[in-house]
mmCIF file of C-alpha atoms and ligand atoms in Angstrom:
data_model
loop_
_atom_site.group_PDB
_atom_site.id
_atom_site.type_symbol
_atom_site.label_atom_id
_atom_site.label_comp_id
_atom_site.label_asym_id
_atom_site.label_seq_id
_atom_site.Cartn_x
_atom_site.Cartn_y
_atom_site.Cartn_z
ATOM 1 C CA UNK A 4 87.317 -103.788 27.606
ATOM 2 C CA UNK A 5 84.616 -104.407 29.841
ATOM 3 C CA UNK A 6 80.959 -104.430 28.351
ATOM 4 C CA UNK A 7 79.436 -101.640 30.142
ATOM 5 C CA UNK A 8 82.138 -99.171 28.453
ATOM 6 C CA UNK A 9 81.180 -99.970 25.096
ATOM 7 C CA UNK A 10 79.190 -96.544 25.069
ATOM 8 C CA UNK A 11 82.021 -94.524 25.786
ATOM 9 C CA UNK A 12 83.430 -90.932 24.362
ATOM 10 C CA UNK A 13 87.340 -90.243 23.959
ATOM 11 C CA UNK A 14 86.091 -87.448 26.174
ATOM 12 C CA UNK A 15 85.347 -89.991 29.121
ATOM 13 C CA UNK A 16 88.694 -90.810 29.419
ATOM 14 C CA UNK A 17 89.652 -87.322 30.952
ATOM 15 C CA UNK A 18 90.062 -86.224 34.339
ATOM 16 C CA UNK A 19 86.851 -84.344 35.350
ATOM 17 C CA UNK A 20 86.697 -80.825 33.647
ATOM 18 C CA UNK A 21 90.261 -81.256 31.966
ATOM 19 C CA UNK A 22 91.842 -82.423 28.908
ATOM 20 C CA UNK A 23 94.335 -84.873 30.964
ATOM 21 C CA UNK A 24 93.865 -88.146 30.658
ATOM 22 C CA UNK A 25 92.556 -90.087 34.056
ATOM 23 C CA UNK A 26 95.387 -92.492 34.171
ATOM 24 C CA UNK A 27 93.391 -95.205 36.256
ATOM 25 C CA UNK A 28 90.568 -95.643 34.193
ATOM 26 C CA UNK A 29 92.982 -95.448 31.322
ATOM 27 C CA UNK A 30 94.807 -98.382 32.672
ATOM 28 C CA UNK A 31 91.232 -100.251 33.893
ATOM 29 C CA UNK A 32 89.377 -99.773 30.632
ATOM 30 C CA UNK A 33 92.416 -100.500 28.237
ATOM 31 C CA UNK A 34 95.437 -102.375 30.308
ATOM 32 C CA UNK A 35 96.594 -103.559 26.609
ATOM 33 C CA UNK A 36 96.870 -100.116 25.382
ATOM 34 C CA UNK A 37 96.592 -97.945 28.489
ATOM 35 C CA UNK A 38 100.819 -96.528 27.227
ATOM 36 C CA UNK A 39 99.975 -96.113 23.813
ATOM 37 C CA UNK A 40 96.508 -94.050 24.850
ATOM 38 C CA UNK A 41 98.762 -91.645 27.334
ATOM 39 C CA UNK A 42 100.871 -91.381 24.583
ATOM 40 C CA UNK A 43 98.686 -89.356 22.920
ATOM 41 C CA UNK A 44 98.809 -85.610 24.507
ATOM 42 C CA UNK A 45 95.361 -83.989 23.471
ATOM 43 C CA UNK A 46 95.085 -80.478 22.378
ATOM 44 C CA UNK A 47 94.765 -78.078 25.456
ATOM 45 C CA UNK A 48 93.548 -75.170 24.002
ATOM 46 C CA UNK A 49 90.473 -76.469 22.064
ATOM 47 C CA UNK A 50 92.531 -77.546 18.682
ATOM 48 C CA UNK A 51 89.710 -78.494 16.109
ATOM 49 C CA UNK A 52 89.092 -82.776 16.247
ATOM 50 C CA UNK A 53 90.840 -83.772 12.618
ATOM 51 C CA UNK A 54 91.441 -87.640 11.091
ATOM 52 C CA UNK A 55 95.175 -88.113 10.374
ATOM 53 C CA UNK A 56 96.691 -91.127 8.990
ATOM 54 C CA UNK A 57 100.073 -91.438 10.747
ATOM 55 C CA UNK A 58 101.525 -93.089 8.260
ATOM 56 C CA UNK A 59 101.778 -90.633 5.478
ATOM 57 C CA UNK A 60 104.044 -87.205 6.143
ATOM 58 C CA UNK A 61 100.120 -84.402 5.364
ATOM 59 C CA UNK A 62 97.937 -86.988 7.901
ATOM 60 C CA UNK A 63 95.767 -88.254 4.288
ATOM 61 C CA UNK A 64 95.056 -91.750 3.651
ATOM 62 C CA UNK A 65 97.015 -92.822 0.161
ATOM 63 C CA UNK A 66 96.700 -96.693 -0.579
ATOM 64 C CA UNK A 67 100.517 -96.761 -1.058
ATOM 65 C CA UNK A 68 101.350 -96.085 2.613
ATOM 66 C CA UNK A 69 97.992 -98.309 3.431
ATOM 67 C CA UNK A 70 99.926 -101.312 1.438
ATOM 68 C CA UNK A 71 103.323 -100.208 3.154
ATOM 69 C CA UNK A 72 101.872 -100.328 6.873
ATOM 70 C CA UNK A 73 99.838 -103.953 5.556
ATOM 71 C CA UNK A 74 103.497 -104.905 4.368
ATOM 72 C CA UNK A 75 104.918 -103.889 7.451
ATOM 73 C CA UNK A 76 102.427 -105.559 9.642
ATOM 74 C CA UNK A 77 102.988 -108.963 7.729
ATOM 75 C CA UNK A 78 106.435 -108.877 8.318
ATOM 76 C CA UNK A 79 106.511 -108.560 11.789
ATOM 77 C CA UNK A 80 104.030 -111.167 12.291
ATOM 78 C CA UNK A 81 106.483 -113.823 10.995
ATOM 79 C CA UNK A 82 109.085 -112.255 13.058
ATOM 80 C CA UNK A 83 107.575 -113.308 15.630
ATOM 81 C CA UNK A 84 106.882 -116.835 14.375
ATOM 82 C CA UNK A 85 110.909 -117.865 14.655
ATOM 83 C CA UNK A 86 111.808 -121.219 15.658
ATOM 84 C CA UNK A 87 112.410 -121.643 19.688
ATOM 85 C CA UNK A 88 110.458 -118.705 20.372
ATOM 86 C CA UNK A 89 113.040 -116.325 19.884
ATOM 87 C CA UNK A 90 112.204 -112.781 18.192
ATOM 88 C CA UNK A 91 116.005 -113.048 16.900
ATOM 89 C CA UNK A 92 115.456 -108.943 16.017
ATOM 90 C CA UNK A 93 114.589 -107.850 19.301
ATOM 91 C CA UNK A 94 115.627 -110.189 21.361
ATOM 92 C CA UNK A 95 119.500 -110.586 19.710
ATOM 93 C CA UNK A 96 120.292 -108.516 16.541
ATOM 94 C CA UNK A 97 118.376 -105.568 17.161
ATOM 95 C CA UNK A 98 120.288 -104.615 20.566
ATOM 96 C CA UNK A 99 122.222 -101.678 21.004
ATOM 97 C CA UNK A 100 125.075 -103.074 21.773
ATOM 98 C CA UNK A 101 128.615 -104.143 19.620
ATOM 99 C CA UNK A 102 128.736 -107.040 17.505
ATOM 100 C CA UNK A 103 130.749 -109.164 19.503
ATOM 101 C CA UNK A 104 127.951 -108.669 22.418
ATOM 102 C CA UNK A 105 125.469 -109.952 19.975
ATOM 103 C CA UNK A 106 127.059 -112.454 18.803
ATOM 104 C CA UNK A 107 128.164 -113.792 22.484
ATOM 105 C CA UNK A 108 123.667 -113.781 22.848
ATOM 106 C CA UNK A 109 122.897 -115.053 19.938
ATOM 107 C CA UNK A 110 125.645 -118.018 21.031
ATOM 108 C CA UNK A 111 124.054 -118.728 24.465
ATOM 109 C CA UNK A 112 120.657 -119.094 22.795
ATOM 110 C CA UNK A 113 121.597 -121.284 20.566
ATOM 111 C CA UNK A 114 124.074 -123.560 22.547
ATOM 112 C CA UNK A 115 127.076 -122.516 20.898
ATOM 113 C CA UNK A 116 128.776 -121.347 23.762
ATOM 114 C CA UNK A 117 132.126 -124.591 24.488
ATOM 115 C CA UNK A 118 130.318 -124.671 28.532
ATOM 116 C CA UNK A 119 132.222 -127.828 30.391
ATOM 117 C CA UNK A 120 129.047 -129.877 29.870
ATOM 118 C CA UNK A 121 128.633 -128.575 26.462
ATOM 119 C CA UNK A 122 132.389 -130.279 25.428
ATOM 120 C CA UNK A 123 131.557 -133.296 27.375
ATOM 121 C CA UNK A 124 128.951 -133.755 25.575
ATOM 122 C CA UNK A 125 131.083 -133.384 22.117
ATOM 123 C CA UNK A 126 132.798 -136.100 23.848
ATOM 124 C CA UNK A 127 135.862 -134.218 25.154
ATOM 125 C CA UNK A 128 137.337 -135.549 27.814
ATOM 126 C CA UNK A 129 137.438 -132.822 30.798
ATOM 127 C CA UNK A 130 136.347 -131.618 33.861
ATOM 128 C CA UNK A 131 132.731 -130.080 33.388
ATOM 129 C CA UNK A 132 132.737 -128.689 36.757
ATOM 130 C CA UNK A 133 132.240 -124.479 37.019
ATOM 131 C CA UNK A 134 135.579 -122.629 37.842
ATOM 132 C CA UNK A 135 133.770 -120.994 40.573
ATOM 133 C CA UNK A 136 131.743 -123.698 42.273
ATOM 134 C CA UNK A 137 132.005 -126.866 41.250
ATOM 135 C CA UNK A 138 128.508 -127.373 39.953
ATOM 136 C CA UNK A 139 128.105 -128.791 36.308
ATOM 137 C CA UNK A 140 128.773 -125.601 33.841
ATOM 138 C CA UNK A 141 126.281 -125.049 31.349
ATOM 139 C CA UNK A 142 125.574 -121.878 29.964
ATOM 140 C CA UNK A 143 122.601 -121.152 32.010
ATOM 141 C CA UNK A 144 124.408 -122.311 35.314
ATOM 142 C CA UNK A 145 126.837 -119.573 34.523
ATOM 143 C CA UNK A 146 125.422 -116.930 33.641
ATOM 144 C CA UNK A 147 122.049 -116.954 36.189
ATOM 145 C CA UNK A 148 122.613 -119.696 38.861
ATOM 146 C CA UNK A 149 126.658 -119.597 39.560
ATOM 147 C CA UNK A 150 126.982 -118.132 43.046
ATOM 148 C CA UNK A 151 129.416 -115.847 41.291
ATOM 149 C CA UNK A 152 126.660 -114.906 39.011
ATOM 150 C CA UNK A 153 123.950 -114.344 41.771
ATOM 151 C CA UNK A 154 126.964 -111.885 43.108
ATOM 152 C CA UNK A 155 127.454 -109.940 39.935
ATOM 153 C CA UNK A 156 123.383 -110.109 39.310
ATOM 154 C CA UNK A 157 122.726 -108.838 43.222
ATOM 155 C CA UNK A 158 125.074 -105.475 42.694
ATOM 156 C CA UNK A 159 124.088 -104.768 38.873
ATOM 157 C CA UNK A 160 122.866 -101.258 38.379
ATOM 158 C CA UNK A 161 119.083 -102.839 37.181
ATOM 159 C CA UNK A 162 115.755 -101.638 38.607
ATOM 160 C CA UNK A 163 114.241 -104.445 40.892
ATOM 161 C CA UNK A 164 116.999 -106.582 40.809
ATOM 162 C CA UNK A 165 116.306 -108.526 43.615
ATOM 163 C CA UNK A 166 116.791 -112.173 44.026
ATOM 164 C CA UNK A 167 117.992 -113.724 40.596
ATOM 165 C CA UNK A 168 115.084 -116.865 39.639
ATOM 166 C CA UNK A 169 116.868 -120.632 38.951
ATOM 167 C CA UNK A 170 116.616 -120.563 35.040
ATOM 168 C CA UNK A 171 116.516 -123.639 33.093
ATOM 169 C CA UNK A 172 116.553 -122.004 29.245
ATOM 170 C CA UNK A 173 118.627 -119.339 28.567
ATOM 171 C CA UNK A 174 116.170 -117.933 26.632
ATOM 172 C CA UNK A 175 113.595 -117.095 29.811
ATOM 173 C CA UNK A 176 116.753 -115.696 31.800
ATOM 174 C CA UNK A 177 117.342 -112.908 29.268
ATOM 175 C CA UNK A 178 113.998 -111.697 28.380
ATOM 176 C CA UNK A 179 113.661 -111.368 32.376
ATOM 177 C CA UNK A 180 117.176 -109.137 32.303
ATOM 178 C CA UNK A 181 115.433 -107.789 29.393
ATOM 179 C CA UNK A 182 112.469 -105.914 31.915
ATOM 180 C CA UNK A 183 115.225 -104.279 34.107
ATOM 181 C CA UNK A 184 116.369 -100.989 33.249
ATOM 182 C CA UNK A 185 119.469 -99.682 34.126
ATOM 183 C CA UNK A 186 120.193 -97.195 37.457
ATOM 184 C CA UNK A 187 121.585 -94.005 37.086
ATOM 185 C CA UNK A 188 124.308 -92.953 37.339
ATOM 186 C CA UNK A 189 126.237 -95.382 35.194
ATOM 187 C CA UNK A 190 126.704 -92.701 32.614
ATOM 188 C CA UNK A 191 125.112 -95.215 29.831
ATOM 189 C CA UNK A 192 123.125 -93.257 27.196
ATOM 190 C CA UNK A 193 120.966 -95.691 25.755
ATOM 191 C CA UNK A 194 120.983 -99.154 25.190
ATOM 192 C CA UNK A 195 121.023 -102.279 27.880
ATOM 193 C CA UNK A 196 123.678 -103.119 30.426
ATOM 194 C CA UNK A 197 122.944 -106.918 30.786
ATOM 195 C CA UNK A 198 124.433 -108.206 27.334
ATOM 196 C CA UNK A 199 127.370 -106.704 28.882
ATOM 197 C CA UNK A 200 127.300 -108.340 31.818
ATOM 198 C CA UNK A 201 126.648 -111.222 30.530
ATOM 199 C CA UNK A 202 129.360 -111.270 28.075
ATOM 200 C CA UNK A 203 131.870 -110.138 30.703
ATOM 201 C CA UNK A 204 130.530 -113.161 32.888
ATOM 202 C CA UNK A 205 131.726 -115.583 30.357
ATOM 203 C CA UNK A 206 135.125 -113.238 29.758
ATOM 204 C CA UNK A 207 136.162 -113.880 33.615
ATOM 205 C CA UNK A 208 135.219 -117.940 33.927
ATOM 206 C CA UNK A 209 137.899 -117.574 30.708
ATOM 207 C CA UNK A 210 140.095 -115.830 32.733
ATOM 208 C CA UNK A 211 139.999 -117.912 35.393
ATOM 209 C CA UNK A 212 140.010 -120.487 33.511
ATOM 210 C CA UNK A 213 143.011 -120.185 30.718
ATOM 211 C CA UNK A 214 145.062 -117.886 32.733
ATOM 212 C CA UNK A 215 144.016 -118.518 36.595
ATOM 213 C CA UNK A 216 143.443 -114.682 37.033
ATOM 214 C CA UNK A 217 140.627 -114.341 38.898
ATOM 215 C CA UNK A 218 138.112 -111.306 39.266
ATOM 216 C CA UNK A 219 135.914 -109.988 41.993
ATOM 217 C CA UNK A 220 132.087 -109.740 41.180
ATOM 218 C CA UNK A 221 132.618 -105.628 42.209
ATOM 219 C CA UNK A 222 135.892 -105.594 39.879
ATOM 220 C CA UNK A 223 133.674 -107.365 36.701
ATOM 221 C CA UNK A 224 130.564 -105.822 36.702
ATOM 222 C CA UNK A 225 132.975 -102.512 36.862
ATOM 223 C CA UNK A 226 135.004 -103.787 33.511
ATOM 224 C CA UNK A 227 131.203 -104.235 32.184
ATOM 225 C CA UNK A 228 129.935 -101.163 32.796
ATOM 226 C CA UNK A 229 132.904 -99.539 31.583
ATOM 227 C CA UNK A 230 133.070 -101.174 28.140
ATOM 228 C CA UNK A 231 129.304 -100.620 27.124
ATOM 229 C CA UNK A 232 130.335 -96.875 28.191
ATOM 230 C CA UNK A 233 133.174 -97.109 25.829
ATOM 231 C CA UNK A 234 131.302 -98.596 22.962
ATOM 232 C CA UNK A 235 128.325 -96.072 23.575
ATOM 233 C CA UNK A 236 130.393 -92.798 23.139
ATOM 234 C CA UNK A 237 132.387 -94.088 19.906
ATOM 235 C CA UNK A 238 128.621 -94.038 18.484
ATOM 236 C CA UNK A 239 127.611 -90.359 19.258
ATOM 237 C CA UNK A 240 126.191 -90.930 15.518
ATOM 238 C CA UNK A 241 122.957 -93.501 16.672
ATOM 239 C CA UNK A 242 122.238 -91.734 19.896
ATOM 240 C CA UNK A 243 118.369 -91.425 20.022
ATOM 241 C CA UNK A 244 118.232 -88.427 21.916
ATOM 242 C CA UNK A 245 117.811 -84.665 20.906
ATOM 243 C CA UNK A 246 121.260 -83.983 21.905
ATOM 244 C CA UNK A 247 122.102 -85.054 18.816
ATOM 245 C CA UNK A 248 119.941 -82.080 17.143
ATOM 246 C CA UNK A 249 122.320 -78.945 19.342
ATOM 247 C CA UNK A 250 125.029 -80.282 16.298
ATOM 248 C CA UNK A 251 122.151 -78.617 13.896
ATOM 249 C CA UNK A 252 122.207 -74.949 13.565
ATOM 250 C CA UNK A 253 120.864 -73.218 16.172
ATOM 251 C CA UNK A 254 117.105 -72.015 14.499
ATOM 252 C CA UNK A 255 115.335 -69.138 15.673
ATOM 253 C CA UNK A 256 111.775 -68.395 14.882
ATOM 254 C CA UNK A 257 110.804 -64.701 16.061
ATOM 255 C CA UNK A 258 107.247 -64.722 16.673
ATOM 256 C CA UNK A 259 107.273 -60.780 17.300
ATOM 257 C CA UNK A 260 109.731 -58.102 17.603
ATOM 258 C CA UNK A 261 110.599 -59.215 20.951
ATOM 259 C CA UNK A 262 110.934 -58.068 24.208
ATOM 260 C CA UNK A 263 111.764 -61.305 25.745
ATOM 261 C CA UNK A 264 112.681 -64.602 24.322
ATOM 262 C CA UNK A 265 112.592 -68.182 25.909
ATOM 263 C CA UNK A 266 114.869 -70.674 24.898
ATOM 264 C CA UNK A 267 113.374 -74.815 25.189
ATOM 265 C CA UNK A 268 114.756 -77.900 24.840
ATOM 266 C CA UNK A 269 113.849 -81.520 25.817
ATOM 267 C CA UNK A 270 115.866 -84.798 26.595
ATOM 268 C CA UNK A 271 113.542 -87.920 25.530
ATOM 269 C CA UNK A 272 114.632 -91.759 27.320
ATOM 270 C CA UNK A 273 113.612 -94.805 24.978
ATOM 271 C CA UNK A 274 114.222 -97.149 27.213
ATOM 272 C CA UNK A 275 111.474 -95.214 30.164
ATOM 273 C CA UNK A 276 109.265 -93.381 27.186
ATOM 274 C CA UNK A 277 109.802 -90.502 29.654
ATOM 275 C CA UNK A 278 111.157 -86.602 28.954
ATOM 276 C CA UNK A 279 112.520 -83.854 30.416
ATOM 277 C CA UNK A 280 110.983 -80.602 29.198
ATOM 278 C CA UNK A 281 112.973 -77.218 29.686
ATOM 279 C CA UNK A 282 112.395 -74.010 29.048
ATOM 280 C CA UNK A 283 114.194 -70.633 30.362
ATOM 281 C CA UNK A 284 113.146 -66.692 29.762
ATOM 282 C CA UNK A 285 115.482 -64.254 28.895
ATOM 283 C CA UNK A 286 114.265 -60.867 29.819
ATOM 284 C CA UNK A 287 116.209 -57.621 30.741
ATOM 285 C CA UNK A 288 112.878 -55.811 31.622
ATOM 286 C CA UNK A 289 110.051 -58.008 33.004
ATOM 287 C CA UNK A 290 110.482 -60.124 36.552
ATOM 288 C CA UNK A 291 109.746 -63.368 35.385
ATOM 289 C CA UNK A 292 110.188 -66.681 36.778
ATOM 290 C CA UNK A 293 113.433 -67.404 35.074
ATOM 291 C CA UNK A 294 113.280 -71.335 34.568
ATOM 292 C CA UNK A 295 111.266 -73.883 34.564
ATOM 293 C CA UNK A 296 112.000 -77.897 34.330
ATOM 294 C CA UNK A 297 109.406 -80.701 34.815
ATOM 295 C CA UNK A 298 109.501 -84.260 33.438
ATOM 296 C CA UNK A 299 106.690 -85.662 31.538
ATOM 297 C CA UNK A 300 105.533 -89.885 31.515
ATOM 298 C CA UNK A 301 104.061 -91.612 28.764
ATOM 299 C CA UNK A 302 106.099 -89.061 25.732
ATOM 300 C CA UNK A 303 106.236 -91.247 22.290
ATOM 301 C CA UNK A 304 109.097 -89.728 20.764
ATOM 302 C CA UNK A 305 112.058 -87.055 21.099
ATOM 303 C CA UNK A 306 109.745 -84.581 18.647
ATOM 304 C CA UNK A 307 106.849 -84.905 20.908
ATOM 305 C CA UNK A 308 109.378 -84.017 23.921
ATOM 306 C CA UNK A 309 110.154 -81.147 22.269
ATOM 307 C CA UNK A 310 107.061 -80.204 21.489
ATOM 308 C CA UNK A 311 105.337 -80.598 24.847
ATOM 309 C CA UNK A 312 108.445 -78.002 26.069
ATOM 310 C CA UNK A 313 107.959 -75.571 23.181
ATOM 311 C CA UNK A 314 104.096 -75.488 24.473
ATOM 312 C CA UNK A 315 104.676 -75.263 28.232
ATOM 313 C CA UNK A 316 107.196 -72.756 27.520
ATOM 314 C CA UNK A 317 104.405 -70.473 25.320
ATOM 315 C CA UNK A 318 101.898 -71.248 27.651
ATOM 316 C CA UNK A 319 103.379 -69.790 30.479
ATOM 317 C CA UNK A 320 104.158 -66.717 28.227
ATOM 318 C CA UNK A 321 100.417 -66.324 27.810
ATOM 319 C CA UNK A 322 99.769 -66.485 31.088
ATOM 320 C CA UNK A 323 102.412 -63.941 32.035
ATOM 321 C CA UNK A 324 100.817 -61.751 29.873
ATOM 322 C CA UNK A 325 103.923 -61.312 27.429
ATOM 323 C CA UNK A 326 103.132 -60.436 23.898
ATOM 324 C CA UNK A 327 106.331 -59.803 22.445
ATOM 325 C CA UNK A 328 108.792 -62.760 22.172
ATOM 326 C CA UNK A 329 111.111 -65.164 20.900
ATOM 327 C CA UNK A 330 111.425 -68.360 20.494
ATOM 328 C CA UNK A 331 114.711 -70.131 20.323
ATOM 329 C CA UNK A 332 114.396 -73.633 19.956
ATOM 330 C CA UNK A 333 116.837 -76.741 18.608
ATOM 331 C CA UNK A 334 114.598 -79.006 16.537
ATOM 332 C CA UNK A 335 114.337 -78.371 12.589
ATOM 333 C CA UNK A 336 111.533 -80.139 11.976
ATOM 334 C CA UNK A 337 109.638 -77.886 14.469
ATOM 335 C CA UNK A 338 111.236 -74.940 13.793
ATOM 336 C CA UNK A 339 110.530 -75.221 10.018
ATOM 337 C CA UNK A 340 106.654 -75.988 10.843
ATOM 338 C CA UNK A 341 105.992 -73.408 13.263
ATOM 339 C CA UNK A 342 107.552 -70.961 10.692
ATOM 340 C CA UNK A 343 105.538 -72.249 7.815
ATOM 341 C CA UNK A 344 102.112 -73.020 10.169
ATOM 342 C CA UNK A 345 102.310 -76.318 9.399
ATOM 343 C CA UNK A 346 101.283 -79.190 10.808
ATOM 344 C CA UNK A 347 103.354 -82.155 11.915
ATOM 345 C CA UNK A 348 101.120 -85.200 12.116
ATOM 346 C CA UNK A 349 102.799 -87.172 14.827
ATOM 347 C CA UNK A 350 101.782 -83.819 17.375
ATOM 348 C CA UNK A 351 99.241 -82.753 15.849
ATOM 349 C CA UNK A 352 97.719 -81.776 19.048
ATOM 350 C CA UNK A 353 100.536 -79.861 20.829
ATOM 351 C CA UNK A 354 101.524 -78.219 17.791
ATOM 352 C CA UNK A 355 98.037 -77.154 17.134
ATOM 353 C CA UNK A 356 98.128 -75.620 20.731
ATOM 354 C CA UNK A 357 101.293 -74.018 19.874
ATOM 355 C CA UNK A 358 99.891 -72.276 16.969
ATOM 356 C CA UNK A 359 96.943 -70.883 19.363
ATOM 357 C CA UNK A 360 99.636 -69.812 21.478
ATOM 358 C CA UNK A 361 101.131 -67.371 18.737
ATOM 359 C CA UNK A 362 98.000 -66.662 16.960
HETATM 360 ZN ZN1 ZN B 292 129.296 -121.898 39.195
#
């Protein structure tokens, strides 16, 4: 951070005469920590300042969860002191993808994959030439610089795809994939597509290979797309998203005796740390704007999604003038703490707008 800020208030931060963070000086002052800052959705209403230590469930300081988080820390320093430079965890292990995907990484990475130069090299006697172009096949070679890999690379579903680097180490080819995130509409729920990809790269040079069947870029990247589909919906247990809380029983929290009621409910994407807030009023009496739908940047977790949809949805309440209504929303955890008036620590600034909002 540059010297001249070192005076600074939180309150500095803001856009003039709001409590929004001003995203470019955000970004200028603290281009480390400029997503972790918008992150953090301030009261609106003029919630009290309060100290919370995030990592105990009432926000107070314990020395058990200070020697957890020091614990915590330690560990993922030496995670990230592996050998070859490889966070195995994130990088491998950690993926969410199957088994055999990870595996088929963990392989390339560490030059277990039987490549024509890699068996030449174990002194088998063959031709090390690539199936699809003649050039020396290593694992690299087939993967990122096989013409037949540029192909499947240039029409992959993958933000800013454009023209695939030379790589040298496998290694620096998948953290690259690792930036791009995937293009709707493949119908993927979470998790990457590249693993895939990669691992159906190495399925077709097999192919072609062992049984001279040969398949067009369009034809694999389909086959790849279509089995991380197939893997994602047997899990419907791990998906990150609140859909998995509509299973839960629907909880209703009556405010008042109601006269209208608004039902809200967010969607929250990992991969983009993005959300899409919902709300819609239900009202036989009052000519209300009947929906509303917006999507919000820079949202830390599927509670705060919810959250920031449960307080636009009251807000707008307020400002309709409606004093009588209920609120019908899908998340326990917030359902049990706006019942009981208590705070969650992780919103503690939305939720403390929320309870302004029904005060
Ligand atoms: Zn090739």
């Amino acid at each position: 951070m540059p010297l001249e800020g070192k005076d600074l208030l939180v309150k500095d931060l803001f856009e003039k005469n709001s409590l929004e963070w001003d995203q470019d000086k955000v970004k200028a002052l603290f281009p480390n920590f400029a997503k972790e800052i918008l992150s953090i959705k301030p009261s609106r209403f003029g919630a009290p300042d309060k100290q919370i230590w995030l990592a105990s469930s009432d926000g107070q300081y314990t020395t058990k969860s200070g020697y957890a988080i020091a614990r915590e820390t330690k560990c993922d320093l030496e995670k990230t002191k592996e050998p070859g430079d490889c966070n195995w965890i994130d990088e491998v292990w950690g993926i969410k993808a199957s088994p055999k995907v990870k595996l088929f990484l963990w392989k390339t990475l560490v030059g277990a994959i039987p490549t024509g130069l890699q068996l030449v090299s174990k002194g088998m006697e063959l031709d090390p030439r690539c199936v699809h172009c003649k050039e020396p096949e290593s694992i690299c070679h087939l993967i990122f610089n096989c013409s037949f890999a540029k192909q499947v690379w240039k029409l992959a579903p993958l933000v800013s795809l454009e023209e695939v680097p030379v790589f040298t180490e496998v290694h620096k080819g998948l953290s690259w994939l690792r930036e791009k995130k995937v293009l709707p509409p493949t119908g993927l729920v979470f998790g990457p597509l590249y693993p895939w990809i990669c691992w159906n790269i190495w399925l077709a040079r097999n192919q072609r290979t062992f049984s001279n069947k040969s398949l067009s870029a369009v034809e694999m990247l389909l086959k790849a797309i279509l089995d991380a589909r197939e893997w994602q919906e047997a899990q419907d247990s791990i998906v990150p998203s609140s859909k998995s809380g509509r299973s839960l029983a629907q909880e209703t929290y009556s405010c008042f005796p109601c006269s209208a009621s608004v039902s809200s409910d967010a969607a929250w994407n990992q991969a983009s740390n993005a959300a899409g807030l919902s709300w819609i009023f239900d009202s036989q009496n009052m000519s209300l704007p009947q929906r509303h739908s917006a999507v919000c940047e820079f949202v830390s977790s599927p509670l705060m999604a919810e959250c920031l949809a449960i307080r636009s949805a009251l807000s707008s309440a307020l400002d309709l003038g409606i004093q009588f209504l209920s609120l019908k929303i899908d998340c326990q955890v917030l359902a049990k703490a706006i019942s009981s008036k208590s705070t969650v620590v992780e919103v503690h600034g939305v939720i403390s707008d929320i309870f302004l909002c029904i005060a």
